[in-house]
Amino acid sequence: MSKVLAVDTEYYSPEGLDLRAYSPASHAIIHCWSVCWGPGDDEYLVLWPDDIPAWRGVLEDPKVVKACHNGSVEYHAFQAHGVTIRGMVDTLALARWRYPGRDPRSGGNGWSLEALAQDFCGEGKTESFKELTTGLVEAWDVKVVEERQCRCG
């Protein structure tokens, strides 16, 4: 059986563009991203753009299947960070193909992960993006001390 990772990005446009109206190509910059390899809490990581280089080999390995909901956005978001994601399966495209009756224009519930999870698993998101990425920040006062070295060596 192939290894499968679920990969998701939260992204923004540095130009302030609404990326629902514009192509994410050259505009989607990753704010944070997550990877999941199993159902348990210990099989899930929230990562930051600085973590991308350490995962480059996995992300670019076509033998490791990456399940991405709205894969074209994920593809372009990682491209903006110099990574060409390979071995991707776009679960949004599959859901649209398999369940055309979910089209919201025809009264369906749509294909968002939230709607699919609610309808097929009986439970939607347990935490919002804001809850996952917001926390208390401890402020420290730092005293800057100039370090001097003896001239004698």
XYZ file of N, CA and C in Angstrom:
459
model
N 0.838 -1.189 0.000
C 0.000 0.000 0.000
C 0.877 1.245 0.000
N 0.480 2.240 -0.769
C 1.234 3.486 -0.849
C 1.095 4.293 0.429
N 2.113 5.070 0.706
C 2.036 6.022 1.811
C 1.135 7.172 1.358
N 0.261 7.624 2.233
C -0.621 8.737 1.907
C -0.520 9.783 3.004
N -0.321 11.018 2.594
C -0.324 12.157 3.504
C -1.452 13.090 3.099
N -2.167 13.612 4.058
C -3.106 14.700 3.776
C -2.324 15.992 3.986
N -2.376 16.879 3.003
C -1.633 18.135 3.062
C -2.611 19.282 2.826
N -2.515 20.311 3.647
C -3.392 21.473 3.503
C -2.577 22.722 3.781
N -2.844 23.772 3.023
C -2.162 25.048 3.251
C -3.176 26.113 3.618
N -2.753 27.051 4.412
C -3.473 28.301 4.632
C -2.559 29.346 4.001
N -3.103 30.128 3.124
C -2.273 31.010 2.299
C -2.875 32.405 2.241
N -2.090 33.312 1.731
C -2.529 34.690 1.558
C -1.867 35.246 0.316
N -2.326 36.400 -0.096
C -1.715 37.108 -1.208
C -1.016 38.341 -0.655
N 0.292 38.470 -0.865
C 0.982 39.655 -0.349
C 0.479 40.946 -1.009
N -0.143 40.808 -2.180
C -0.695 41.979 -2.866
C -2.082 42.332 -2.354
N -2.634 41.505 -1.454
C -3.973 41.754 -0.931
C -5.083 41.320 -1.864
N -4.766 40.492 -2.868
C -5.773 40.033 -3.821
C -6.708 39.018 -3.175
N -7.952 39.020 -3.600
C -8.885 37.982 -3.192
C -8.604 36.785 -4.095
N -7.954 35.753 -3.555
C -7.511 34.627 -4.372
C -8.659 33.720 -4.805
N -9.878 34.021 -4.384
C -11.032 33.307 -4.938
C -11.378 33.881 -6.305
N -10.939 35.123 -6.564
C -11.232 35.792 -7.829
C -10.038 35.798 -8.781
N -8.840 35.547 -8.269
C -7.624 35.548 -9.076
C -6.963 34.180 -9.010
N -6.165 33.873 -9.998
C -5.406 32.626 -9.985
C -4.395 32.673 -8.841
N -4.235 31.552 -8.133
C -3.223 31.529 -7.077
C -1.796 31.495 -7.615
N -1.627 31.241 -8.919
C -0.287 31.178 -9.507
C 0.423 32.505 -9.276
N 1.573 32.432 -8.664
C 2.422 33.586 -8.356
C 1.831 34.519 -7.315
N 0.701 34.168 -6.716
C 0.082 35.046 -5.728
C -0.124 34.386 -4.367
N -0.212 33.063 -4.306
C -0.503 32.373 -3.040
C 0.793 32.107 -2.277
N 0.906 32.709 -1.115
C 2.057 32.521 -0.239
C 1.558 31.779 1.002
N 2.273 30.742 1.398
C 1.841 29.927 2.524
C 2.043 30.671 3.841
N 0.970 30.756 4.613
C 1.026 31.321 5.969
C 1.402 30.207 6.949
N 0.689 29.084 6.854
C 1.027 27.880 7.598
C 0.467 26.707 6.807
N 0.891 25.503 7.151
C 0.400 24.326 6.435
C 0.384 23.157 7.398
N -0.360 22.147 7.023
C -0.475 20.988 7.904
C -0.307 19.712 7.106
N 0.116 18.692 7.811
C 0.274 17.367 7.215
C -0.262 16.358 8.233
N -0.987 15.371 7.709
C -1.577 14.344 8.559
C -1.325 12.989 7.917
N -0.956 12.005 8.708
C -0.673 10.672 8.169
C -1.465 9.587 8.881
N -2.443 9.976 9.693
C -3.278 8.995 10.380
C -4.382 9.674 11.153
N -5.235 8.896 11.805
C -6.401 9.462 12.476
C -6.133 10.040 13.864
N -4.995 9.767 14.456
C -4.736 10.192 15.829
C -4.190 11.600 15.939
N -4.325 12.183 17.137
C -3.796 13.527 17.385
C -2.282 13.582 17.261
N -1.617 12.442 17.459
C -0.158 12.413 17.370
C 0.320 12.140 15.943
N -0.599 12.169 14.987
C -0.250 11.922 13.579
C -0.599 13.129 12.720
N -0.422 14.316 13.285
C -0.823 15.560 12.641
C 0.134 16.663 13.074
N 0.592 17.445 12.121
C 1.485 18.567 12.433
C 0.987 19.840 11.771
N 1.071 20.953 12.466
C 0.901 22.268 11.862
C 2.310 22.806 11.669
N 2.615 23.201 10.450
C 3.966 23.614 10.091
C 3.958 25.042 9.549
N 5.150 25.602 9.434
C 5.318 26.983 8.987
C 6.153 26.998 7.713
N 6.163 28.091 6.988
C 6.959 28.146 5.753
C 8.424 27.768 5.951
N 8.983 28.089 7.127
C 10.375 27.730 7.403
C 10.600 26.220 7.422
N 9.520 25.445 7.601
C 9.626 23.982 7.644
C 9.615 23.340 6.255
N 9.277 24.101 5.234
C 9.132 23.534 3.878
C 10.415 22.868 3.388
N 11.597 23.476 3.532
C 12.806 22.815 3.022
C 13.033 21.419 3.615
N 12.701 21.229 4.880
C 12.897 19.913 5.508
C 11.949 18.860 4.929
N 10.836 19.290 4.379
C 9.835 18.378 3.816
C 9.912 18.286 2.299
N 10.830 19.019 1.678
C 10.922 19.069 0.219
C 10.986 17.680 -0.414
N 11.826 16.790 0.109
C 11.966 15.452 -0.449
C 10.658 14.684 -0.449
N 9.896 14.794 0.622
C 8.604 14.109 0.717
C 7.601 14.755 -0.222
N 7.539 16.081 -0.225
C 6.571 16.794 -1.062
C 6.816 16.557 -2.551
N 8.073 16.412 -2.936
C 8.396 16.221 -4.351
C 8.490 14.754 -4.753
N 8.313 13.831 -3.815
C 8.386 12.399 -4.109
C 7.047 11.908 -4.664
N 6.995 11.493 -5.934
C 5.729 11.041 -6.515
C 5.227 9.726 -5.915
N 6.085 8.988 -5.224
C 5.667 7.718 -4.620
C 4.885 7.927 -3.319
N 5.006 9.113 -2.739
C 4.236 9.444 -1.533
C 3.009 10.228 -2.002
N 1.842 9.622 -1.859
C 0.612 10.254 -2.310
C 0.237 11.381 -1.351
N -0.055 12.548 -1.914
C -0.492 13.696 -1.126
C -1.950 13.966 -1.458
N -2.839 13.776 -0.485
C -4.256 14.090 -0.657
C -4.434 15.558 -0.310
N -4.837 16.349 -1.305
C -5.001 17.793 -1.130
C -6.393 18.192 -1.606
N -7.123 18.913 -0.792
C -8.441 19.400 -1.182
C -8.228 20.757 -1.834
N -8.506 20.837 -3.122
C -8.227 22.005 -3.969
C -6.739 22.039 -4.315
N -6.285 20.942 -4.894
C -4.873 20.721 -5.172
C -4.201 21.766 -6.031
N -4.935 22.416 -6.934
C -4.281 23.419 -7.783
C -3.761 24.576 -6.934
N -4.487 24.957 -5.898
C -4.022 26.024 -5.011
C -2.801 25.553 -4.225
N -2.864 24.323 -3.706
C -1.722 23.786 -2.957
C -0.480 23.747 -3.857
N -0.673 23.299 -5.093
C 0.432 23.218 -6.048
C 1.091 24.594 -6.209
N 0.277 25.622 -6.481
C 0.832 26.955 -6.709
C 1.405 27.569 -5.433
N 0.785 27.288 -4.298
C 1.310 27.832 -3.037
C 2.706 27.269 -2.753
N 2.892 25.965 -2.954
C 4.222 25.385 -2.737
C 5.207 25.855 -3.813
N 4.734 26.060 -5.043
C 5.605 26.570 -6.109
C 6.193 27.919 -5.719
N 5.391 28.750 -5.046
C 5.874 30.067 -4.618
C 7.013 29.944 -3.611
N 7.145 28.761 -3.011
C 8.222 28.507 -2.050
C 9.302 27.596 -2.647
N 9.283 27.433 -3.975
C 10.325 26.684 -4.664
C 10.166 25.175 -4.657
N 8.975 24.678 -4.317
C 8.741 23.232 -4.255
C 7.687 22.850 -5.297
N 7.984 21.821 -6.080
C 7.007 21.284 -7.035
C 6.416 20.026 -6.415
N 5.203 20.142 -5.913
C 4.556 19.015 -5.246
C 4.178 17.968 -6.290
N 4.550 16.717 -6.033
C 4.274 15.612 -6.969
C 3.529 14.510 -6.220
N 2.798 13.693 -6.980
C 2.050 12.600 -6.370
C 0.787 13.087 -5.681
N 0.221 14.185 -6.165
C -0.938 14.781 -5.531
C -2.239 14.225 -6.098
N -3.196 13.990 -5.215
C -4.561 13.637 -5.583
C -5.436 14.779 -5.084
N -6.190 15.392 -5.984
C -7.039 16.521 -5.632
C -8.413 16.003 -5.203
N -8.655 15.984 -3.901
C -9.910 15.441 -3.384
C -11.113 16.322 -3.720
N -10.895 17.612 -3.941
C -11.998 18.480 -4.364
C -12.462 18.093 -5.764
N -11.513 17.899 -6.679
C -11.880 17.482 -8.038
C -12.590 16.129 -8.022
N -12.094 15.208 -7.197
C -12.739 13.892 -7.095
C -14.152 14.007 -6.536
N -14.339 14.844 -5.523
C -15.673 15.014 -4.933
C -16.645 15.625 -5.944
N -16.181 16.605 -6.701
C -17.051 17.215 -7.729
C -17.438 16.196 -8.793
N -16.498 15.343 -9.158
C -16.752 14.317 -10.171
C -17.698 13.244 -9.638
N -17.452 12.773 -8.403
C -18.228 11.674 -7.825
C -19.615 12.101 -7.357
N -19.733 13.350 -6.877
C -20.999 13.821 -6.312
C -21.454 15.121 -6.980
N -21.804 15.079 -8.263
C -22.214 16.311 -8.952
C -23.480 16.931 -8.363
N -24.312 16.133 -7.715
C -25.536 16.644 -7.121
C -25.318 17.549 -5.919
N -24.079 17.627 -5.435
C -23.773 18.495 -4.295
C -23.560 19.948 -4.724
N -23.658 20.217 -6.024
C -23.426 21.575 -6.537
C -24.361 22.555 -5.832
N -23.807 23.558 -5.140
C -24.656 24.503 -4.417
C -25.573 25.311 -5.344
N -25.197 25.455 -6.605
C -26.059 26.185 -7.545
C -27.350 25.417 -7.820
N -27.333 24.111 -7.488
C -28.525 23.277 -7.661
C -29.132 22.888 -6.318
N -28.751 23.587 -5.269
C -29.310 23.319 -3.951
C -28.527 22.316 -3.113
N -27.368 21.848 -3.612
C -26.553 20.897 -2.858
C -25.735 21.580 -1.778
N -25.114 20.770 -0.947
C -24.320 21.292 0.169
C -22.902 21.698 -0.217
N -22.501 21.468 -1.454
C -21.165 21.861 -1.890
C -20.111 20.812 -1.571
N -18.877 21.157 -1.876
C -17.774 20.201 -1.762
C -16.689 20.646 -0.795
N -16.981 21.609 0.054
C -15.958 22.025 1.026
C -15.663 20.858 1.967
N -14.482 20.850 2.539
C -14.154 19.802 3.508
C -15.152 19.804 4.667
N -15.540 20.990 5.091
C -16.506 21.108 6.177
C -17.816 20.412 5.814
N -18.368 20.717 4.638
C -19.642 20.124 4.220
C -19.522 18.620 3.997
N -18.438 18.181 3.377
C -18.249 16.744 3.131
C -18.093 15.979 4.447
N -17.303 16.520 5.372
C -17.105 15.854 6.658
C -18.422 15.770 7.430
N -19.168 16.858 7.421
C -20.448 16.875 8.132
C -21.408 15.833 7.547
N -21.516 15.787 6.227
C -22.475 14.896 5.577
C -22.059 13.429 5.592
N -20.772 13.152 5.454
C -20.327 11.764 5.347
C -19.795 11.184 6.659
N -19.310 12.049 7.547
C -18.748 11.564 8.816
C -19.588 11.970 10.020
N -20.547 12.857 9.791
C -21.401 13.294 10.889
C -20.775 14.337 11.787
N -19.609 14.834 11.395
C -18.920 15.839 12.210
C -18.093 16.729 11.297
N -18.192 18.027 11.515
C -17.394 18.978 10.748
C -16.115 19.318 11.488
N -15.632 20.508 11.252
C -14.406 20.958 11.911
C -14.574 20.969 13.419
N -13.524 20.586 14.096
C -13.551 20.651 15.559
C -12.889 21.925 16.055
N -12.057 22.538 15.210
C -11.401 23.792 15.551
C -11.332 24.651 14.304
N -11.502 25.945 14.462
C -11.402 26.854 13.325
C -9.934 27.174 13.051
N -9.675 27.721 11.876
C -8.319 28.158 11.536
C -7.822 29.152 12.584
N -8.687 30.072 12.983
C -8.294 31.084 13.970
C -7.919 30.430 15.296
N -8.691 29.420 15.719
C -8.383 28.730 16.970
C -7.046 27.990 16.889
N -6.745 27.429 15.721
C -5.502 26.685 15.561
C -4.277 27.587 15.507
N -4.453 28.806 15.017
C -3.289 29.654 14.768
C -3.200 30.857 15.696
N -4.096 30.956 16.666
C -4.080 32.077 17.599
C -3.763 31.557 18.991
N -2.916 32.252 19.663
C -2.581 31.862 21.025
C -2.063 33.052 21.796
N -1.876 32.856 23.057
C -1.315 33.912 23.883
C 0.164 34.059 23.562
N 0.602 35.282 23.512
C 2.012 35.567 23.269
C 2.570 36.182 24.536
N 3.622 35.576 25.039
C 4.256 36.075 26.248
C 5.266 37.146 25.855
N 5.111 38.327 26.409
C 6.025 39.431 26.097
C 7.140 39.462 27.138
N 8.354 39.612 26.688
C 9.507 39.670 27.567
C 10.192 41.010 27.368
N 10.643 41.587 28.444
C 11.496 42.762 28.349
C 12.928 42.241 28.303
N 13.667 42.705 27.337
C 15.035 42.225 27.166
C 15.985 43.400 27.357
N 16.958 43.196 28.199
C 17.986 44.201 28.413
C 19.130 43.899 27.457
N 19.471 44.876 26.635
C 20.555 44.696 25.677
C 21.849 45.133 26.349
N 22.815 44.241 26.357
C 24.112 44.512 26.969
C 25.161 44.460 25.876
N 25.987 45.474 25.832
C 27.057 45.484 24.844
C 28.200 44.620 25.361
N 28.634 43.703 24.536
C 29.729 42.820 24.940
C 31.020 43.384 24.378
N 32.008 43.498 25.243
C 33.284 44.023 24.796
C 34.348 42.953 25.003
N 35.303 42.986 24.144
C 36.385 42.012 24.241
C 37.685 42.786 24.504
N 38.531 42.186 25.325
C 39.807 42.795 25.647
C 40.672 42.890 24.400
N 41.333 43.990 24.229
C 42.197 44.183 23.061
C 43.448 43.319 23.091
N 43.779 42.835 24.265
C 45.017 42.070 24.366
C 44.851 40.629 23.842
N 43.641 40.269 23.488
C 43.454 38.961 22.874
C 42.697 38.039 23.684
